[in-house]
Coordinates of C-alpha atoms and ligand atoms in Angstrom, one line a residue:
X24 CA 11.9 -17.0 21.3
X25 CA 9.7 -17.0 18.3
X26 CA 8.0 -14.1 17.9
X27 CA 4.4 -13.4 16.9
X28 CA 3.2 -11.1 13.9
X29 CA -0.3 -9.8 13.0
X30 CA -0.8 -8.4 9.6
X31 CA -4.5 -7.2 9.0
X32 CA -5.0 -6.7 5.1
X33 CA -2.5 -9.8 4.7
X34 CA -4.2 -10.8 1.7
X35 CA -3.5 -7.2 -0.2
X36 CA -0.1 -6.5 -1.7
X37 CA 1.8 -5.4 1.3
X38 CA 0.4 -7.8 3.4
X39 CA 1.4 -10.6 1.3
X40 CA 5.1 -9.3 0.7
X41 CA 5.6 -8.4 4.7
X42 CA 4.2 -11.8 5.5
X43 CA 6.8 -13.4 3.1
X44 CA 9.5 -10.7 4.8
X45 CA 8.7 -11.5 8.6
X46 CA 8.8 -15.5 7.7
X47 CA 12.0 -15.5 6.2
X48 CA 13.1 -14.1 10.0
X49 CA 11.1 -17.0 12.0
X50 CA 7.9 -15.3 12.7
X51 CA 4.7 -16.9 13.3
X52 CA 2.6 -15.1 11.3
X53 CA -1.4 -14.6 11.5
X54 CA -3.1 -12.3 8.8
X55 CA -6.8 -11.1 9.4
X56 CA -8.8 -11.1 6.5
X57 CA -12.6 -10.9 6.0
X58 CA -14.6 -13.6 5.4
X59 CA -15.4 -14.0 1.1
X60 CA -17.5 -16.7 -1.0
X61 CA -14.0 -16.3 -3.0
X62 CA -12.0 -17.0 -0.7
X63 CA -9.7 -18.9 -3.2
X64 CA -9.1 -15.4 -5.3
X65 CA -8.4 -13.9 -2.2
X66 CA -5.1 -15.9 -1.0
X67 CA -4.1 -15.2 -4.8
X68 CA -1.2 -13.1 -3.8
X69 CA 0.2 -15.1 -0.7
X70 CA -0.3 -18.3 -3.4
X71 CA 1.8 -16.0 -5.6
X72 CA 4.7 -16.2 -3.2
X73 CA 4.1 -19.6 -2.3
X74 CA 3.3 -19.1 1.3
X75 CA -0.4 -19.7 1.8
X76 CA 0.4 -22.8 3.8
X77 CA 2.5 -20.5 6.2
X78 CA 0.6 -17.8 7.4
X79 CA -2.9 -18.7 10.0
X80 CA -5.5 -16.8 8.9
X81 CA -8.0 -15.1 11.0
X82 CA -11.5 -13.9 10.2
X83 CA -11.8 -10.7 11.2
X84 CA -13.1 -7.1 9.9
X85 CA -11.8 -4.0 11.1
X86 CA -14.9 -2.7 11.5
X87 CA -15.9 -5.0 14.5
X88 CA -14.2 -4.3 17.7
X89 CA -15.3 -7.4 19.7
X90 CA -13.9 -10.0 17.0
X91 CA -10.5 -7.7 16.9
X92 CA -10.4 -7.9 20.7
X93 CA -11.0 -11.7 20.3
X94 CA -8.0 -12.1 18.1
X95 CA -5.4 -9.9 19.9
X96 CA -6.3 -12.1 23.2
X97 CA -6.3 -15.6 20.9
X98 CA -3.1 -14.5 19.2
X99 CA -1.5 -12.2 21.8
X100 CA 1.0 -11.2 18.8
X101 CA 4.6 -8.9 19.7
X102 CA 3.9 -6.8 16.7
X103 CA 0.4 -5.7 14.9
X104 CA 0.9 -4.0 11.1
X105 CA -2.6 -2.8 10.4
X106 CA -2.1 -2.4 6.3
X107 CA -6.2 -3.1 6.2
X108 CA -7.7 0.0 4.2
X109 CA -10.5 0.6 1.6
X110 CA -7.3 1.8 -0.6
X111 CA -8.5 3.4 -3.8
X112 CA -8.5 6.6 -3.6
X113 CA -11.1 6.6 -7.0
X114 CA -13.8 4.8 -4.7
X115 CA -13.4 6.8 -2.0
X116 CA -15.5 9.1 -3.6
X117 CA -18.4 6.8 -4.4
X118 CA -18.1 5.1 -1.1
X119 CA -16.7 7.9 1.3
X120 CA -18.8 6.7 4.5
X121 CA -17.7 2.9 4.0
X122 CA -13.4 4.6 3.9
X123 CA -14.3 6.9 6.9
X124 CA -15.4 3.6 8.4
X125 CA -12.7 1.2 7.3
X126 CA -9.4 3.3 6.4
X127 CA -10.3 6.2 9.5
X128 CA -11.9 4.7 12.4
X129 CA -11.2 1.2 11.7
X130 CA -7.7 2.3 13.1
X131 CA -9.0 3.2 16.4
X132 CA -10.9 0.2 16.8
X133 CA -7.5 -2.1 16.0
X134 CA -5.9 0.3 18.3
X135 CA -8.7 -0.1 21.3
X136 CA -8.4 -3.6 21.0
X137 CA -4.5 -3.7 21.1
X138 CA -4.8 -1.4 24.4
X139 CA -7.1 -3.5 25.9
X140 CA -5.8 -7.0 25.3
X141 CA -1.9 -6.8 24.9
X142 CA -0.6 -3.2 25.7
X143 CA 3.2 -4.3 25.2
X144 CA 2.3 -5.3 21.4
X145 CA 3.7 -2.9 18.7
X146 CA 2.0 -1.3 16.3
X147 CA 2.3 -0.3 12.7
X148 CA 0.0 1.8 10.8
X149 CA 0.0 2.3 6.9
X150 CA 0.1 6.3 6.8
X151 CA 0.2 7.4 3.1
X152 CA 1.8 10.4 1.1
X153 CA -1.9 10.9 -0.2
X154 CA -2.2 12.9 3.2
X155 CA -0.3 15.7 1.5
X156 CA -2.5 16.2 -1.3
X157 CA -2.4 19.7 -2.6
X158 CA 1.4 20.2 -1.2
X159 CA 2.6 22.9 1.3
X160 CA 5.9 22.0 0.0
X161 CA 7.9 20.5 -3.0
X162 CA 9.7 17.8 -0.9
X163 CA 7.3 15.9 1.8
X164 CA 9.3 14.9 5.0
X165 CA 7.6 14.2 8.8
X166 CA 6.9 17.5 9.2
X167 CA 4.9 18.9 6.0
X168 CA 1.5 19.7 6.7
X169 CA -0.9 17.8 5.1
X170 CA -3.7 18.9 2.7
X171 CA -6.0 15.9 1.9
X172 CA -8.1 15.9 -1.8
X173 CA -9.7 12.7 -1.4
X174 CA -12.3 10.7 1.0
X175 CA -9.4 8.0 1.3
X176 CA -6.6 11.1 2.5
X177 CA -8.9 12.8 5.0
X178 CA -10.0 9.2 6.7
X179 CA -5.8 8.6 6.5
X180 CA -5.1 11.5 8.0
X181 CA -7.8 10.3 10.6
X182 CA -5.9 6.9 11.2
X183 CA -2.5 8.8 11.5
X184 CA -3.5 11.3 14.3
X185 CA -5.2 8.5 16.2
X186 CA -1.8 6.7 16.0
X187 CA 0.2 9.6 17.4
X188 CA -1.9 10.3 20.2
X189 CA -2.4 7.0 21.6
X190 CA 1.1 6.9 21.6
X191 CA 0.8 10.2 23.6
X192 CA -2.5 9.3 25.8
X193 CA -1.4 5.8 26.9
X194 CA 2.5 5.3 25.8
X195 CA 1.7 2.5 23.4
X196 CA 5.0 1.5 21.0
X197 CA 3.1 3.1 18.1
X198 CA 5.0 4.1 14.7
X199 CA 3.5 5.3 11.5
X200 CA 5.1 5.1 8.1
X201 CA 4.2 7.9 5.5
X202 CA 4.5 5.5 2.5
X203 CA 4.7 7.1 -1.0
X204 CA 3.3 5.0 -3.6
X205 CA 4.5 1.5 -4.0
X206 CA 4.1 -1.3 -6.1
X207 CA 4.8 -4.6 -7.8
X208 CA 3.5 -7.1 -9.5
X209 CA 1.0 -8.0 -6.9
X210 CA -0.8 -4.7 -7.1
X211 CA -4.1 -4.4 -7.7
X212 CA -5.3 -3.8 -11.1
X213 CA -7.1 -1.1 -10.8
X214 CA -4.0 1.2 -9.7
X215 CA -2.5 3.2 -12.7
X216 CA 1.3 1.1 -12.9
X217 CA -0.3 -2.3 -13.0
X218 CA -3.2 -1.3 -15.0
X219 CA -0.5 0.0 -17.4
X220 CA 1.7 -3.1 -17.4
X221 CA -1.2 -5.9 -17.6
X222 CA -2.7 -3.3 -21.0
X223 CA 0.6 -3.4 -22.4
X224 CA 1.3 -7.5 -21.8
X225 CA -2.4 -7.9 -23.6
X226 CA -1.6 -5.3 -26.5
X227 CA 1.8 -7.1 -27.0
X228 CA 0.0 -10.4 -27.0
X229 CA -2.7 -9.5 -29.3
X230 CA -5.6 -9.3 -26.5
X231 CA -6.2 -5.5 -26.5
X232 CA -5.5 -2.4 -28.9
X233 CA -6.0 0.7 -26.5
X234 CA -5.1 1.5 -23.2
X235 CA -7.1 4.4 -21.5
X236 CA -5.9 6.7 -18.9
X237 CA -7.2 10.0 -17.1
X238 CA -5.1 12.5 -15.5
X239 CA -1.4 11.2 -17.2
X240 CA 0.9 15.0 -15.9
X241 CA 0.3 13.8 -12.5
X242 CA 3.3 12.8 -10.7
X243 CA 3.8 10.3 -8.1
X244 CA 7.2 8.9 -6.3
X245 CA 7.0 5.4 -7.0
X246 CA 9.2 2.7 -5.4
X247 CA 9.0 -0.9 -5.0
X248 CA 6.3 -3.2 -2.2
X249 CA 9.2 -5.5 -1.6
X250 CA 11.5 -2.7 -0.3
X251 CA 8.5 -0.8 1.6
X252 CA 7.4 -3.6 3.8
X253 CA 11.1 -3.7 5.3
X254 CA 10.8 -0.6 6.1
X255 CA 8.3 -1.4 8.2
X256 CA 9.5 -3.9 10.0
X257 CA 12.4 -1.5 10.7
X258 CA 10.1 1.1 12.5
X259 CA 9.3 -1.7 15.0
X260 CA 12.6 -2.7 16.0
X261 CA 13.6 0.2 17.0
X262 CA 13.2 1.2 20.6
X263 CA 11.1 4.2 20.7
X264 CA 7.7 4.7 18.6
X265 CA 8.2 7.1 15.9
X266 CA 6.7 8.7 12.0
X267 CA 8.8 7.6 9.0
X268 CA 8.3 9.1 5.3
X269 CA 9.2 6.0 3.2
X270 CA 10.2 7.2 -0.5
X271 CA 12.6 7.1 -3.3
X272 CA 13.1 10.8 -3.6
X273 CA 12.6 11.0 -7.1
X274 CA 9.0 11.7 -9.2
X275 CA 8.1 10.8 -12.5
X276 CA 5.2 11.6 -14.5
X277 CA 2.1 8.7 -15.5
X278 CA 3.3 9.1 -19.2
X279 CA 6.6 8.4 -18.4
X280 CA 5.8 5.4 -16.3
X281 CA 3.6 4.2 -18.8
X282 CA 6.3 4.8 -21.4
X283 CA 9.0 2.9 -20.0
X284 CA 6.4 -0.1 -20.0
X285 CA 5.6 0.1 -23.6
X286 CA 9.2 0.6 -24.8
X287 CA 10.4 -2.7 -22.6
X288 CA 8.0 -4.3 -25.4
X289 CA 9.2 -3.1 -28.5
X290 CA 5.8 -0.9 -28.7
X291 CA 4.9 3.2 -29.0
X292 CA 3.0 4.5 -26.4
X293 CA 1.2 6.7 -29.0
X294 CA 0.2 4.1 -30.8
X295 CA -2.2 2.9 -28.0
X296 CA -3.0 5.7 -25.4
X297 CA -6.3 7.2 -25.5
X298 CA -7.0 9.8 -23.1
X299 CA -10.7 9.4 -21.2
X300 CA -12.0 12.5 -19.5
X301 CA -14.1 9.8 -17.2
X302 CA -11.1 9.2 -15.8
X303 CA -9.9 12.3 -13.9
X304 CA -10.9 12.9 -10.4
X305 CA -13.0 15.4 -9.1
X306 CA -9.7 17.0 -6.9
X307 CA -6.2 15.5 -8.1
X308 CA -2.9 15.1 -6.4
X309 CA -0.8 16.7 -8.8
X310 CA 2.7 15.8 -7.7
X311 CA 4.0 14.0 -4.9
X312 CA 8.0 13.6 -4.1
X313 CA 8.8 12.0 -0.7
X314 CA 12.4 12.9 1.4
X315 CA 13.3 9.9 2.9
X316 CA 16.1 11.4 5.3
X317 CA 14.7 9.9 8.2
X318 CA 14.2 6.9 7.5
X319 CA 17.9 6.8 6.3
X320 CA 19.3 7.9 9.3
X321 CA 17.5 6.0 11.8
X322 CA 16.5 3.0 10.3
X323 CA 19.5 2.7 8.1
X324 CA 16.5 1.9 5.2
X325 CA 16.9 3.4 1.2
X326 CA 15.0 1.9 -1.4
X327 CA 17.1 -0.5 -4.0
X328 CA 14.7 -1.1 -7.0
X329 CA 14.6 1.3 -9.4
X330 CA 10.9 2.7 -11.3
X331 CA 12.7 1.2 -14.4
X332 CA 13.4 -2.2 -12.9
X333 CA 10.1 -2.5 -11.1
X334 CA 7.5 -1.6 -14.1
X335 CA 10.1 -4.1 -16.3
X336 CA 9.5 -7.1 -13.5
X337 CA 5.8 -5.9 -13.6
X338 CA 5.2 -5.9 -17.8
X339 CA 7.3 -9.3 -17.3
X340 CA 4.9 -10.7 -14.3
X341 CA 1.5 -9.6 -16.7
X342 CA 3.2 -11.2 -20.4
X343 CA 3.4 -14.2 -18.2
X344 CA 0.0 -14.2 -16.8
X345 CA -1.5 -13.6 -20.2
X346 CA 0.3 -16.5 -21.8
X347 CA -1.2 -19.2 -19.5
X348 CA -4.4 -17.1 -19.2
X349 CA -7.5 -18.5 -21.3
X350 CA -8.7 -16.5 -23.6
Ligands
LIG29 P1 -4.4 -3.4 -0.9 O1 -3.7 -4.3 -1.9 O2 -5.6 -2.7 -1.4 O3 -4.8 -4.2 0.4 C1 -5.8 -3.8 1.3 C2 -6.1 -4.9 2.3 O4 -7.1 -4.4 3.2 C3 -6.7 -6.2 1.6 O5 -6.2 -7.3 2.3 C4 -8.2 -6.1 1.9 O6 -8.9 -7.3 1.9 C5 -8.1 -5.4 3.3 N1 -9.4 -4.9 3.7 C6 -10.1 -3.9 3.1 N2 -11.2 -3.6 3.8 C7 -11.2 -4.4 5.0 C8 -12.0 -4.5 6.1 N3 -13.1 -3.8 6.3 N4 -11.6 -5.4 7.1 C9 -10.5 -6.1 7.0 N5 -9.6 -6.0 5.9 C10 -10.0 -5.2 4.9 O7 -3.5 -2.2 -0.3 P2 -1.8 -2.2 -0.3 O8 -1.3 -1.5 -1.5 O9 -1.3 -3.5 0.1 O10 -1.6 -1.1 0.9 C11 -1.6 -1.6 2.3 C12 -1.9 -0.4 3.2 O11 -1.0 0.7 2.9 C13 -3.3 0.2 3.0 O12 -3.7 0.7 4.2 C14 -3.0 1.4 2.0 O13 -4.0 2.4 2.2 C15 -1.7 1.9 2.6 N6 -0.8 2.5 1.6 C16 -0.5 2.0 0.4 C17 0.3 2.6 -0.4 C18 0.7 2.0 -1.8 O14 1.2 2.7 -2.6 N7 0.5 0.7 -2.0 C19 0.9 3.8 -0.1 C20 0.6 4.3 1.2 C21 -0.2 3.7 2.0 P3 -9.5 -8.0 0.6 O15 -8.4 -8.8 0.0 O16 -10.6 -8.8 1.2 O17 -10.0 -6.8 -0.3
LIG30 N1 -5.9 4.3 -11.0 C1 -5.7 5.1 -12.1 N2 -6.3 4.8 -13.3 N3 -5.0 6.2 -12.0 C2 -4.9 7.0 -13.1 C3 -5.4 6.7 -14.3 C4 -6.2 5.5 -14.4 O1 -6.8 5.2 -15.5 N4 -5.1 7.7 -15.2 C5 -4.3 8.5 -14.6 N5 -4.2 8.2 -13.3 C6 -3.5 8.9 -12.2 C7 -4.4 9.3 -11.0 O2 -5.2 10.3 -11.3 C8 -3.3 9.6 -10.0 O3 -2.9 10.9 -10.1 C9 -2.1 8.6 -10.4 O4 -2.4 8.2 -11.7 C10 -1.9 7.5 -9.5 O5 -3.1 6.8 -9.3 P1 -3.2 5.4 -8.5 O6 -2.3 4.4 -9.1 O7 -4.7 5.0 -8.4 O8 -2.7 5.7 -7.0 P2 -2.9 7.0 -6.0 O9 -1.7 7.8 -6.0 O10 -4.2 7.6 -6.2 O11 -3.0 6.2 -4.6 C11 -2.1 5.1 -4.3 O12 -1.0 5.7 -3.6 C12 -1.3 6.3 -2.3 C13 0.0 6.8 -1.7 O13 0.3 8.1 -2.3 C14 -2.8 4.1 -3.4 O14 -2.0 3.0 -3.3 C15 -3.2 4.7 -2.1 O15 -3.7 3.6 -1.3 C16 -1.9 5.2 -1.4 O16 -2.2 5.7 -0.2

């Protein structure tokens, strides 16, 4: 039997690498994304992969119950991955009411919507390490309590709590992963690794001089989109709902990342970093380092790409986009 996948936020970075994961196993796969007048730029990614042809896309907004209700009963998918979010933790802060809306109780209205239409459908929801925030402890598993700094955590923490109990309250097969950070070269520019990589491509070609960062002690536990999406589709294989931290174990500083991207191009970092005070946030998350255990154990899942490997494939993916790019 062919089975049926809905990904909301398909056209983000995760979205577009899960979709490309649950083809390559025979899935039918539909992928909610709001309407834009750019709706071109906004298949970018699955175009990227080459898969734009192979995915349906639905209209849809997560903050409108009766057109999410209209597409579970239209699609009646096996297995929902909401990975729809206002995701920036920067904007959070200027838009905090539009992320309570979206990232928090946009979860409970894809969640009403699966319970009335198709109860048996599994559900996904994209927890984050950002929950943590000011850490209770120097390694995050399952069972760290969080501390959210930012608009974007608290509304996460939100969508997480709404997961677990309506797995409680009505015995829906509802998993949440804890992702630590992850990227690739489909992520968004505005997050620090690819805003790094695509400065460094344009200073190496000539483009740019300067790259300007805020906050570069913090620490983050980066891995790679392509291995985090897998886990995913692990947690809903397995027979009983359940929460998954999904990390590499290790952290690594924003000067170091960036470093490793300038030194894949022959360049010094000290040459081209400026520091920009505009830049810091009004409450940081200082360090974050994930313990994946769990997700070892039970889902048999370790990451396999390597921070060096990934922000190399990234500077790569960027000095190739700025060759064909007009100036
Ligand atoms: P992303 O690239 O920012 O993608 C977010 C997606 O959500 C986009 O497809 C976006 O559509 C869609 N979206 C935003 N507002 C929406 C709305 N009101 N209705 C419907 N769709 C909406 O994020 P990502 O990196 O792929 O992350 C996927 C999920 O995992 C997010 O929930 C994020 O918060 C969470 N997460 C990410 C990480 C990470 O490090 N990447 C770690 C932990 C958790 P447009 O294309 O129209 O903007
Ligand atoms: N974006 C950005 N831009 N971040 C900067 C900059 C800059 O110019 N300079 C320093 N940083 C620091 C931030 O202050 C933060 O400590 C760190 O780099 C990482 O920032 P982001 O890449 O924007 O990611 P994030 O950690 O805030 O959030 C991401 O990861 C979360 C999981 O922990 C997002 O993907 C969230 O959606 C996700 O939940």
């Amino acid at each position: 039997m062919t089975r049926t996948a809905l990904i909301t936020g398909i056209t983000g970075q995760d979205g577009a690498y899960l979709a490309q994961l649950l083809l390559s196993k025979g899935y039918r796969v539909h992928g909610l994304a709001r309407r834009s007048s750019t709706a071109d730029v906004n298949t970018m990614r699955l175009k990227w992969l080459g898969i734009e042809n192979d995915v349906r896309i639905v209209d849809g907004n997560l903050t409108d119950l009766s057109g999410l209700s209209r597409t579970m009963r239209d699609v009646r998918p096996d297995e929902v991955y909401n990975l729809a979010a206002q995701s920036f933790v920067r904007s959070s802060w200027q838009q905090p009411i539009l992320t309570g809306n979206v990232t928090g109780i946009g979860v409970t209205n894809v969640l009403e919507a699966l319970r009335l239409e198709i109860p048996e459908a599994r559900f996904y929801q994209a927890s984050s390490s950002e929950m943590y925030g000011l850490i209770q402890e120097p390694v995050q598993s399952e069972t760290t309590p969080f501390h959210p700094r930012s608009p974007y955590a608290v509304a996460k923490v939100y969508g997480h709590w709404i997961t677990v109990n309506y797995r409680e309250s009505f015995g829906l097969h509802a998993s949440s992963g804890i992702l630590f950070n992850h990227e690739s070269p489909l992520r968004g520019i505005e997050f620090v690794t690819r805003k790094v990589t695509d400065a460094v491509a344009r200073i190496k070609k000539g483009l740019a001089r300067e790259l300007r960062l805020g906050n570069i002690d913090a620490k983050r536990d980066w891995g790679h989109s392509r291995d985090y999406v897998r886990a995913m589709w692990l947690m809903l294989q397995q027979d009983q709902p359940d929460d998954y931290v999904v990390a590499t174990g290790r952290t690594t500083t924003v000067r170091d990342m960036c470093r490793i991207a300038f030194e894949h191009v022959g360049l010094e970092m000290d040459d081209h970093l400026v520091i920009d005070p505009d830049l810091f946030r009004p409450a940081e998350v200082e360090i974050l380092r994930g313990n994946p255990a769990k997700a070892k154990a039970k889902l048999g899942w370790e990451a396999t790409i390597s921070l060096e490997e990934m922000i190399r494939e990234m500077v790569d993916a960027d000095l190739a986009r700025h060759s064909t790019a007009r100036r």
